[in-house]
Short mmCIF file of N, CA and C in Angstrom, two decimals:
data_model
loop_
_atom_site.label_atom_id
_atom_site.label_comp_id
_atom_site.label_asym_id
_atom_site.label_seq_id
_atom_site.Cartn_x
_atom_site.Cartn_y
_atom_site.Cartn_z
N MET A 24 0.74 -0.72 -0.25
CA MET A 24 0.28 -0.12 0.40
C MET A 24 0.92 1.27 -0.15
N SER A 25 0.54 2.39 -0.97
CA SER A 25 1.00 3.58 -0.83
C SER A 25 0.38 4.17 0.04
N ILE A 26 1.35 5.49 0.13
CA ILE A 26 0.62 6.98 1.29
C ILE A 26 -0.54 6.75 0.88
N GLU A 27 -0.61 7.64 -0.48
CA GLU A 27 -1.67 7.87 -0.62
C GLU A 27 -3.03 7.58 -0.86
N ASP A 28 -2.56 6.22 -0.80
CA ASP A 28 -3.76 4.97 -0.58
C ASP A 28 -4.72 5.59 0.83
N GLY A 29 -3.56 5.96 1.71
CA GLY A 29 -4.32 6.64 2.90
C GLY A 29 -4.39 5.47 4.05
N LYS A 30 -5.84 4.69 3.57
CA LYS A 30 -5.69 3.89 4.45
C LYS A 30 -5.63 1.89 4.30
N ALA A 31 -5.41 0.96 5.03
CA ALA A 31 -4.98 -0.42 4.64
C ALA A 31 -5.55 -1.34 5.82
N ASP A 32 -6.58 -2.07 6.04
CA ASP A 32 -6.53 -2.47 7.12
C ASP A 32 -7.33 -1.90 8.67
N GLY A 33 -7.95 -0.74 7.84
CA GLY A 33 -8.40 -0.24 9.15
C GLY A 33 -7.62 0.75 10.12
N THR A 34 -6.57 0.58 9.26
CA THR A 34 -5.74 2.00 9.92
C THR A 34 -5.45 3.08 9.01
N GLU A 35 -4.86 4.13 9.86
CA GLU A 35 -4.56 5.17 9.20
C GLU A 35 -3.25 5.17 9.03
N LEU A 36 -3.24 6.24 7.82
CA LEU A 36 -1.59 6.21 7.31
C LEU A 36 -1.58 7.11 7.61
N HIS A 37 -0.12 8.57 8.16
CA HIS A 37 -0.36 9.97 8.21
C HIS A 37 0.52 10.35 7.95
N LYS A 38 1.54 11.59 6.64
CA LYS A 38 2.08 11.94 5.87
C LYS A 38 3.24 12.77 7.02
N MET A 39 2.42 13.51 7.77
CA MET A 39 3.44 14.00 8.84
C MET A 39 3.42 13.47 10.51
N SER A 40 3.87 13.52 11.15
CA SER A 40 3.56 13.61 12.85
C SER A 40 2.91 14.27 13.35
N VAL A 41 1.89 14.77 14.57
CA VAL A 41 1.61 14.91 15.23
C VAL A 41 1.90 15.80 16.56
N LYS A 42 2.79 17.18 16.12
CA LYS A 42 2.95 17.88 17.21
C LYS A 42 2.27 18.17 18.13
N ILE A 43 1.70 18.05 19.09
CA ILE A 43 0.58 18.47 20.78
C ILE A 43 1.61 19.32 21.47
N PRO A 44 1.66 20.81 21.58
CA PRO A 44 2.17 21.62 22.63
C PRO A 44 1.71 20.70 24.00
N PRO A 45 2.53 21.57 25.36
CA PRO A 45 1.99 20.71 26.95
C PRO A 45 0.29 21.26 26.33
N PHE A 46 0.24 20.92 27.34
CA PHE A 46 -1.31 21.01 28.12
C PHE A 46 -1.83 22.54 28.26
N TRP A 47 -2.65 23.68 27.72
CA TRP A 47 -2.81 24.33 28.00
C TRP A 47 -3.61 25.12 29.50
N ILE A 48 -3.81 24.82 30.42
CA ILE A 48 -4.75 24.15 31.53
C ILE A 48 -5.16 26.27 31.78
N ASP A 49 -5.11 27.26 31.51
CA ASP A 49 -5.44 28.73 31.19
C ASP A 49 -6.27 28.55 30.28
N LYS A 50 -5.53 28.14 29.60
CA LYS A 50 -7.08 28.72 27.96
C LYS A 50 -6.99 26.89 27.10
N PRO A 51 -7.75 26.69 27.35
CA PRO A 51 -7.56 24.80 27.19
C PRO A 51 -8.49 25.48 25.58
N GLU A 52 -8.87 26.45 25.58
CA GLU A 52 -9.76 26.90 23.79
C GLU A 52 -8.66 26.34 22.93
N ILE A 53 -8.24 27.66 23.01
CA ILE A 53 -6.35 27.84 22.31
C ILE A 53 -5.89 26.90 22.49
N TRP A 54 -5.84 26.07 23.40
CA TRP A 54 -5.10 24.98 22.82
C TRP A 54 -5.22 23.88 22.08
N PHE A 55 -7.13 23.50 22.15
CA PHE A 55 -7.93 22.67 21.43
C PHE A 55 -7.34 22.82 20.41
N TYR A 56 -7.85 24.16 19.92
CA TYR A 56 -7.22 24.92 18.79
C TYR A 56 -6.46 24.14 17.97
N GLN A 57 -4.95 24.57 18.54
CA GLN A 57 -4.06 24.41 18.29
C GLN A 57 -3.77 22.33 18.04
N VAL A 58 -4.32 22.04 18.57
CA VAL A 58 -4.06 20.39 18.59
C VAL A 58 -4.81 20.18 17.29
N GLU A 59 -6.33 20.63 17.26
CA GLU A 59 -6.79 20.25 15.88
C GLU A 59 -6.42 20.41 14.40
N ALA A 60 -5.50 21.46 15.28
CA ALA A 60 -4.72 21.52 13.59
C ALA A 60 -3.57 21.53 13.02
N GLN A 61 -3.08 20.86 14.28
CA GLN A 61 -1.85 19.39 13.89
C GLN A 61 -2.93 18.13 13.51
N ILE A 62 -3.57 18.11 13.73
CA ILE A 62 -4.48 16.40 13.59
C ILE A 62 -5.01 16.79 11.67
N LYS A 63 -5.47 17.88 11.51
CA LYS A 63 -6.23 18.76 10.50
C LYS A 63 -4.73 18.08 9.41
N ILE A 64 -3.72 18.90 9.55
CA ILE A 64 -2.79 19.24 8.95
C ILE A 64 -1.87 17.55 8.62
N SER A 65 -2.04 16.59 9.73
CA SER A 65 -1.38 15.04 9.62
C SER A 65 -2.40 14.28 8.84
N GLY A 66 -4.00 14.77 8.54
CA GLY A 66 -5.19 14.05 7.77
C GLY A 66 -5.23 13.43 8.49
N ILE A 67 -5.37 13.21 9.58
CA ILE A 67 -6.35 12.09 10.80
C ILE A 67 -7.65 12.61 10.31
N THR A 68 -8.56 11.77 11.11
CA THR A 68 -9.71 11.84 10.58
C THR A 68 -10.34 10.77 11.44
N ALA A 69 -9.69 10.20 11.96
CA ALA A 69 -10.69 8.53 13.25
C ALA A 69 -10.76 9.00 14.36
N GLU A 70 -11.60 9.00 14.83
CA GLU A 70 -11.81 9.41 16.33
C GLU A 70 -10.95 8.54 17.06
N GLU A 71 -10.62 7.81 17.05
CA GLU A 71 -10.00 7.35 18.06
C GLU A 71 -8.39 7.26 18.14
N THR A 72 -8.01 7.46 16.86
CA THR A 72 -6.98 8.23 16.45
C THR A 72 -6.19 9.57 16.95
N LYS A 73 -7.19 9.94 17.10
CA LYS A 73 -7.20 11.98 17.76
C LYS A 73 -6.92 11.07 19.54
N PHE A 74 -8.14 10.10 19.62
CA PHE A 74 -7.88 10.16 21.20
C PHE A 74 -6.38 9.62 21.36
N ASN A 75 -5.90 8.54 21.02
CA ASN A 75 -4.66 8.15 21.06
C ASN A 75 -3.17 9.26 21.43
N TYR A 76 -3.76 10.30 20.08
CA TYR A 76 -3.13 11.09 20.39
C TYR A 76 -2.42 11.99 21.36
N LEU A 77 -4.08 12.74 21.28
CA LEU A 77 -4.13 13.65 22.64
C LEU A 77 -3.86 12.96 23.99
N ILE A 78 -4.63 11.71 24.18
CA ILE A 78 -4.18 11.33 25.28
C ILE A 78 -2.10 10.35 25.88
N SER A 79 -2.03 10.46 24.75
CA SER A 79 -0.31 10.12 24.80
C SER A 79 0.35 11.62 25.33
N GLN A 80 -0.48 12.85 24.96
CA GLN A 80 0.78 14.02 25.06
C GLN A 80 0.03 14.61 26.27
N LEU A 81 -0.65 13.75 26.77
CA LEU A 81 -1.24 14.29 28.42
C LEU A 81 -0.52 14.28 29.45
N ASP A 82 -0.44 15.34 30.93
CA ASP A 82 0.27 15.06 31.85
C ASP A 82 -0.48 13.95 32.84
N HIS A 83 0.04 13.30 33.22
CA HIS A 83 -0.58 12.56 33.84
C HIS A 83 -1.64 12.48 34.32
N LYS A 84 -1.88 13.70 35.44
CA LYS A 84 -2.16 14.92 36.39
C LYS A 84 -4.06 15.37 35.46
N ILE A 85 -3.77 15.76 34.05
CA ILE A 85 -4.79 15.32 33.15
C ILE A 85 -5.56 14.67 32.94
N VAL A 86 -4.63 13.41 32.72
CA VAL A 86 -5.24 12.27 32.31
C VAL A 86 -5.78 11.57 33.32
N GLU A 87 -6.11 12.04 33.99
CA GLU A 87 -7.03 11.44 35.60
C GLU A 87 -7.99 11.78 35.43
N ASN A 88 -8.41 13.15 34.98
CA ASN A 88 -9.58 13.77 34.91
C ASN A 88 -10.50 13.11 33.83
N VAL A 89 -9.89 12.41 32.65
CA VAL A 89 -10.52 11.70 31.98
C VAL A 89 -10.05 10.20 31.99
N TRP A 90 -10.08 9.60 33.04
CA TRP A 90 -9.77 8.13 33.12
C TRP A 90 -10.82 7.05 32.90
N ASP A 91 -11.85 7.93 33.32
CA ASP A 91 -13.26 6.67 32.91
C ASP A 91 -13.70 6.80 31.47
N ILE A 92 -13.25 7.98 30.63
CA ILE A 92 -13.21 7.57 29.30
C ILE A 92 -12.74 7.02 28.82
N ILE A 93 -10.76 7.29 29.34
CA ILE A 93 -10.12 5.76 28.58
C ILE A 93 -10.42 4.69 28.67
N HIS A 94 -11.42 3.92 29.83
CA HIS A 94 -11.23 2.31 29.85
C HIS A 94 -13.28 2.24 29.39
N ASN A 95 -13.93 3.12 29.06
CA ASN A 95 -15.06 2.90 28.39
C ASN A 95 -15.18 2.61 26.85
N ASP A 96 -16.53 1.81 26.67
CA ASP A 96 -15.95 1.52 24.49
C ASP A 96 -16.82 2.68 23.60
N SER A 97 -16.95 3.93 24.37
CA SER A 97 -17.26 4.76 23.40
C SER A 97 -16.86 5.06 21.93
N GLN A 98 -16.94 5.20 21.12
CA GLN A 98 -16.87 5.18 19.57
C GLN A 98 -16.38 7.16 19.90
N THR A 99 -16.37 7.68 20.55
CA THR A 99 -16.23 9.31 20.64
C THR A 99 -15.48 9.61 21.82
N LYS A 100 -14.68 9.03 21.75
CA LYS A 100 -13.43 9.65 22.78
C LYS A 100 -12.79 10.45 22.85
N TYR A 101 -12.20 10.84 21.83
CA TYR A 101 -11.78 12.44 21.62
C TYR A 101 -12.67 13.45 21.42
N THR A 102 -14.14 12.89 21.75
CA THR A 102 -14.53 14.40 21.18
C THR A 102 -15.55 14.43 23.08
N ASP A 103 -15.56 13.20 23.81
CA ASP A 103 -16.07 13.43 24.92
C ASP A 103 -14.90 14.08 25.66
N SER A 104 -13.77 13.57 26.28
CA SER A 104 -12.33 13.83 25.82
C SER A 104 -12.22 15.29 25.89
N LYS A 105 -12.78 15.77 25.14
CA LYS A 105 -12.43 17.55 24.40
C LYS A 105 -13.07 18.06 25.56
N THR A 106 -14.30 17.35 25.51
CA THR A 106 -16.13 18.19 26.43
C THR A 106 -15.47 18.23 27.63
N ARG A 107 -15.15 16.85 28.11
CA ARG A 107 -14.54 16.99 29.65
C ARG A 107 -13.79 18.00 29.76
N LEU A 108 -12.27 18.32 29.33
CA LEU A 108 -11.33 18.74 29.53
C LEU A 108 -12.08 20.45 29.00
N LEU A 109 -12.56 20.78 28.26
CA LEU A 109 -13.22 22.18 28.58
C LEU A 109 -14.32 22.36 29.71
N ASN A 110 -14.67 21.20 30.02
CA ASN A 110 -15.57 21.99 31.20
C ASN A 110 -15.19 22.42 32.29
N LEU A 111 -14.55 21.63 32.51
CA LEU A 111 -13.22 21.24 34.05
C LEU A 111 -12.40 22.08 33.59
N PHE A 112 -11.87 23.13 32.55
CA PHE A 112 -10.80 24.00 33.08
C PHE A 112 -10.56 25.94 31.67
N LYS A 113 -12.20 25.11 31.14
CA LYS A 113 -12.16 26.68 30.75
C LYS A 113 -12.82 27.39 31.51
N GLU A 114 -12.00 29.03 31.66
CA GLU A 114 -12.74 29.86 32.92
C GLU A 114 -14.25 30.46 32.61
N SER A 115 -14.57 30.09 33.62
CA SER A 115 -16.02 30.90 33.69
C SER A 115 -16.60 32.24 32.95
N GLU A 116 -17.86 31.90 32.79
CA GLU A 116 -17.73 33.49 32.25
C GLU A 116 -18.09 34.04 33.52
N ASN A 117 -18.10 34.33 33.97
CA ASN A 117 -18.68 34.93 35.36
C ASN A 117 -16.65 35.58 35.76
N ALA A 118 -16.03 34.45 35.85
CA ALA A 118 -14.61 34.69 36.57
C ALA A 118 -13.85 35.58 35.00
N ARG A 119 -14.08 35.55 34.10
CA ARG A 119 -13.89 36.09 32.81
C ARG A 119 -14.06 37.27 32.81
N ILE A 120 -15.50 37.82 32.77
CA ILE A 120 -15.85 38.96 33.37
C ILE A 120 -14.98 39.81 34.31
N GLN A 121 -15.27 39.26 35.43
CA GLN A 121 -14.16 39.59 36.80
C GLN A 121 -12.80 40.14 36.35
N ARG A 122 -12.15 39.15 35.64
CA ARG A 122 -11.09 39.46 35.39
C ARG A 122 -10.47 40.14 34.32
N LEU A 123 -11.37 40.34 33.44
CA LEU A 123 -12.19 41.93 32.17
C LEU A 123 -12.03 43.16 33.21
N ILE A 124 -12.89 43.50 33.95
CA ILE A 124 -13.07 44.49 34.96
C ILE A 124 -11.64 44.57 35.71
N THR A 125 -10.47 44.16 36.30
CA THR A 125 -10.26 43.86 37.52
C THR A 125 -9.01 43.65 37.49
N GLY A 126 -8.88 42.36 36.44
CA GLY A 126 -7.34 41.62 36.71
C GLY A 126 -6.74 41.92 35.29
N ILE A 127 -6.56 42.12 35.05
CA ILE A 127 -5.54 42.83 33.91
C ILE A 127 -4.65 44.33 33.67
N ASP A 128 -3.34 43.98 34.48
CA ASP A 128 -2.63 45.14 34.13
C ASP A 128 -2.03 45.46 32.86
N LEU A 129 -1.70 46.40 33.09
CA LEU A 129 -1.03 47.27 31.57
C LEU A 129 0.06 46.58 31.44
N GLY A 130 1.05 47.06 33.21
CA GLY A 130 2.06 46.79 33.14
C GLY A 130 3.24 47.00 31.70
N GLU A 131 3.88 45.87 30.89
CA GLU A 131 4.98 46.50 29.65
C GLU A 131 3.98 46.84 28.84
N LEU A 132 2.95 46.15 28.55
CA LEU A 132 2.34 45.72 27.35
C LEU A 132 2.49 47.45 26.98
N LYS A 133 1.97 47.81 25.43
CA LYS A 133 2.20 49.17 24.78
C LYS A 133 0.26 48.77 24.43
N PRO A 134 -0.04 49.66 24.55
CA PRO A 134 -1.78 49.93 24.36
C PRO A 134 -2.27 49.47 23.23
N SER A 135 -1.85 48.92 22.58
CA SER A 135 -2.12 47.38 21.21
C SER A 135 -2.17 46.28 21.82
N GLN A 136 -1.25 45.93 22.76
CA GLN A 136 -0.95 44.97 22.94
C GLN A 136 -2.34 44.52 24.09
N PHE A 137 -2.27 45.34 24.90
CA PHE A 137 -2.75 45.34 26.36
C PHE A 137 -4.56 45.35 25.84
N PHE A 138 -4.91 46.14 24.52
CA PHE A 138 -6.19 46.58 23.67
C PHE A 138 -6.37 45.05 23.27
N GLN A 139 -5.83 44.25 23.07
CA GLN A 139 -5.89 43.23 22.63
C GLN A 139 -5.46 42.05 23.43
N LYS A 140 -5.04 41.91 24.51
CA LYS A 140 -5.35 40.79 25.44
C LYS A 140 -7.00 41.53 25.94
N LEU A 141 -7.22 42.23 26.12
CA LEU A 141 -8.79 42.24 26.26
C LEU A 141 -9.64 42.00 25.68
N ARG A 142 -9.50 41.55 24.49
CA ARG A 142 -10.56 41.43 23.78
C ARG A 142 -10.41 39.82 23.75
N SER A 143 -8.90 39.08 23.59
CA SER A 143 -9.07 37.85 24.29
C SER A 143 -9.53 37.88 24.93
N VAL A 144 -10.08 38.22 26.35
CA VAL A 144 -10.32 37.73 27.40
C VAL A 144 -12.03 37.46 27.01
N ALA A 145 -12.75 38.93 26.30
CA ALA A 145 -13.83 38.90 26.36
C ALA A 145 -13.97 37.94 25.08
N THR A 146 -15.44 37.45 25.21
CA THR A 146 -15.83 36.61 23.87
C THR A 146 -17.02 37.67 23.11
N SER A 147 -17.45 36.89 22.32
CA SER A 147 -18.37 37.63 21.28
C SER A 147 -19.40 37.83 22.13
N ASP A 148 -19.84 37.53 23.27
CA ASP A 148 -20.76 38.07 24.14
C ASP A 148 -20.59 39.64 24.75
N ILE A 149 -19.91 39.75 24.81
CA ILE A 149 -19.38 41.41 25.63
C ILE A 149 -19.01 42.27 24.53
N SER A 150 -19.48 43.03 25.03
CA SER A 150 -19.01 44.31 23.63
C SER A 150 -18.17 44.87 23.01
N GLU A 151 -18.28 45.40 22.17
CA GLU A 151 -16.40 46.00 21.77
C GLU A 151 -16.67 46.86 22.25
N ASN A 152 -17.50 47.61 22.47
CA ASN A 152 -18.03 48.98 23.09
C ASN A 152 -16.95 49.21 24.12
N LEU A 153 -17.95 48.03 25.35
CA LEU A 153 -17.39 47.50 26.47
C LEU A 153 -15.76 47.50 26.75
N ILE A 154 -15.23 46.81 25.27
CA ILE A 154 -14.01 46.31 25.74
C ILE A 154 -12.80 48.39 25.52
N LYS A 155 -13.31 48.55 24.58
CA LYS A 155 -12.92 50.16 24.57
C LYS A 155 -13.25 50.91 25.38
N THR A 156 -13.77 50.86 25.88
CA THR A 156 -13.80 51.17 27.55
C THR A 156 -12.61 51.46 28.91
N LEU A 157 -13.10 49.61 28.53
CA LEU A 157 -11.82 49.42 29.59
C LEU A 157 -10.37 49.97 28.86
N TRP A 158 -10.49 49.35 28.21
CA TRP A 158 -9.18 49.97 27.53
C TRP A 158 -8.34 51.25 28.04
N LEU A 159 -9.96 52.14 27.42
CA LEU A 159 -9.18 53.60 27.65
C LEU A 159 -9.12 54.42 29.00
N VAL A 160 -10.01 53.70 29.58
CA VAL A 160 -9.95 53.47 31.13
C VAL A 160 -8.70 53.47 31.32
N GLU A 161 -8.08 52.19 31.13
CA GLU A 161 -6.81 51.95 31.88
C GLU A 161 -5.42 52.40 31.78
N ASN A 162 -5.73 52.99 30.32
CA ASN A 162 -4.35 54.01 29.70
C ASN A 162 -4.80 55.06 30.14
N TYR A 163 -6.04 55.58 30.35
CA TYR A 163 -6.24 57.19 30.72
C TYR A 163 -5.12 57.22 32.17
N GLN A 164 -5.65 55.99 33.23
CA GLN A 164 -5.20 56.22 34.64
C GLN A 164 -3.59 56.00 34.07
N THR A 165 -3.69 55.39 33.16
CA THR A 165 -1.80 55.55 33.37
C THR A 165 -0.96 56.39 33.23
N ILE A 166 -1.65 57.59 32.15
CA ILE A 166 -1.13 58.34 31.79
C ILE A 166 -1.48 59.47 33.17
N LEU A 167 -1.99 59.72 33.73
CA LEU A 167 -2.40 60.51 35.33
C LEU A 167 -1.60 59.56 35.93
N LYS A 168 -1.00 58.24 36.04
CA LYS A 168 -0.05 58.09 37.19
C LYS A 168 1.34 58.84 36.53
N ILE A 169 1.81 59.17 35.54
CA ILE A 169 2.86 59.31 35.19
C ILE A 169 2.80 60.84 34.70
N SER A 170 1.89 61.78 34.93
CA SER A 170 1.84 62.99 34.79
C SER A 170 1.80 63.51 36.51
#
């Protein structure tokens, strides 16, 4: 069988290896986006193969959270694990709003970088006007501290 054939005997051949970064507890949504990009680049479509790559790259403390999924006979182990990990580690809406309002410091960031950081914490349910207002307030406070 050649690589172009893609499958033989129910297994998948992959043209490229999957390089999954370490799990990002603070931003699991972004981490899964990176994982799925690697999986797509590699041409992996089988749920079980995705699951095996996922589990092989997770730290043991993270794997403990999906141990029951590992041992069940589900055909959707990757999807189930992804849902579980996102539910466990994704920042709640209330925590995200609280951090947006009080928890982001301008620090050494340029104003444009700070604005992008605000936008990354906010989601589509938070208006652009609110983000701009928070950004302006922080920038004015910084200017006042300097003068």
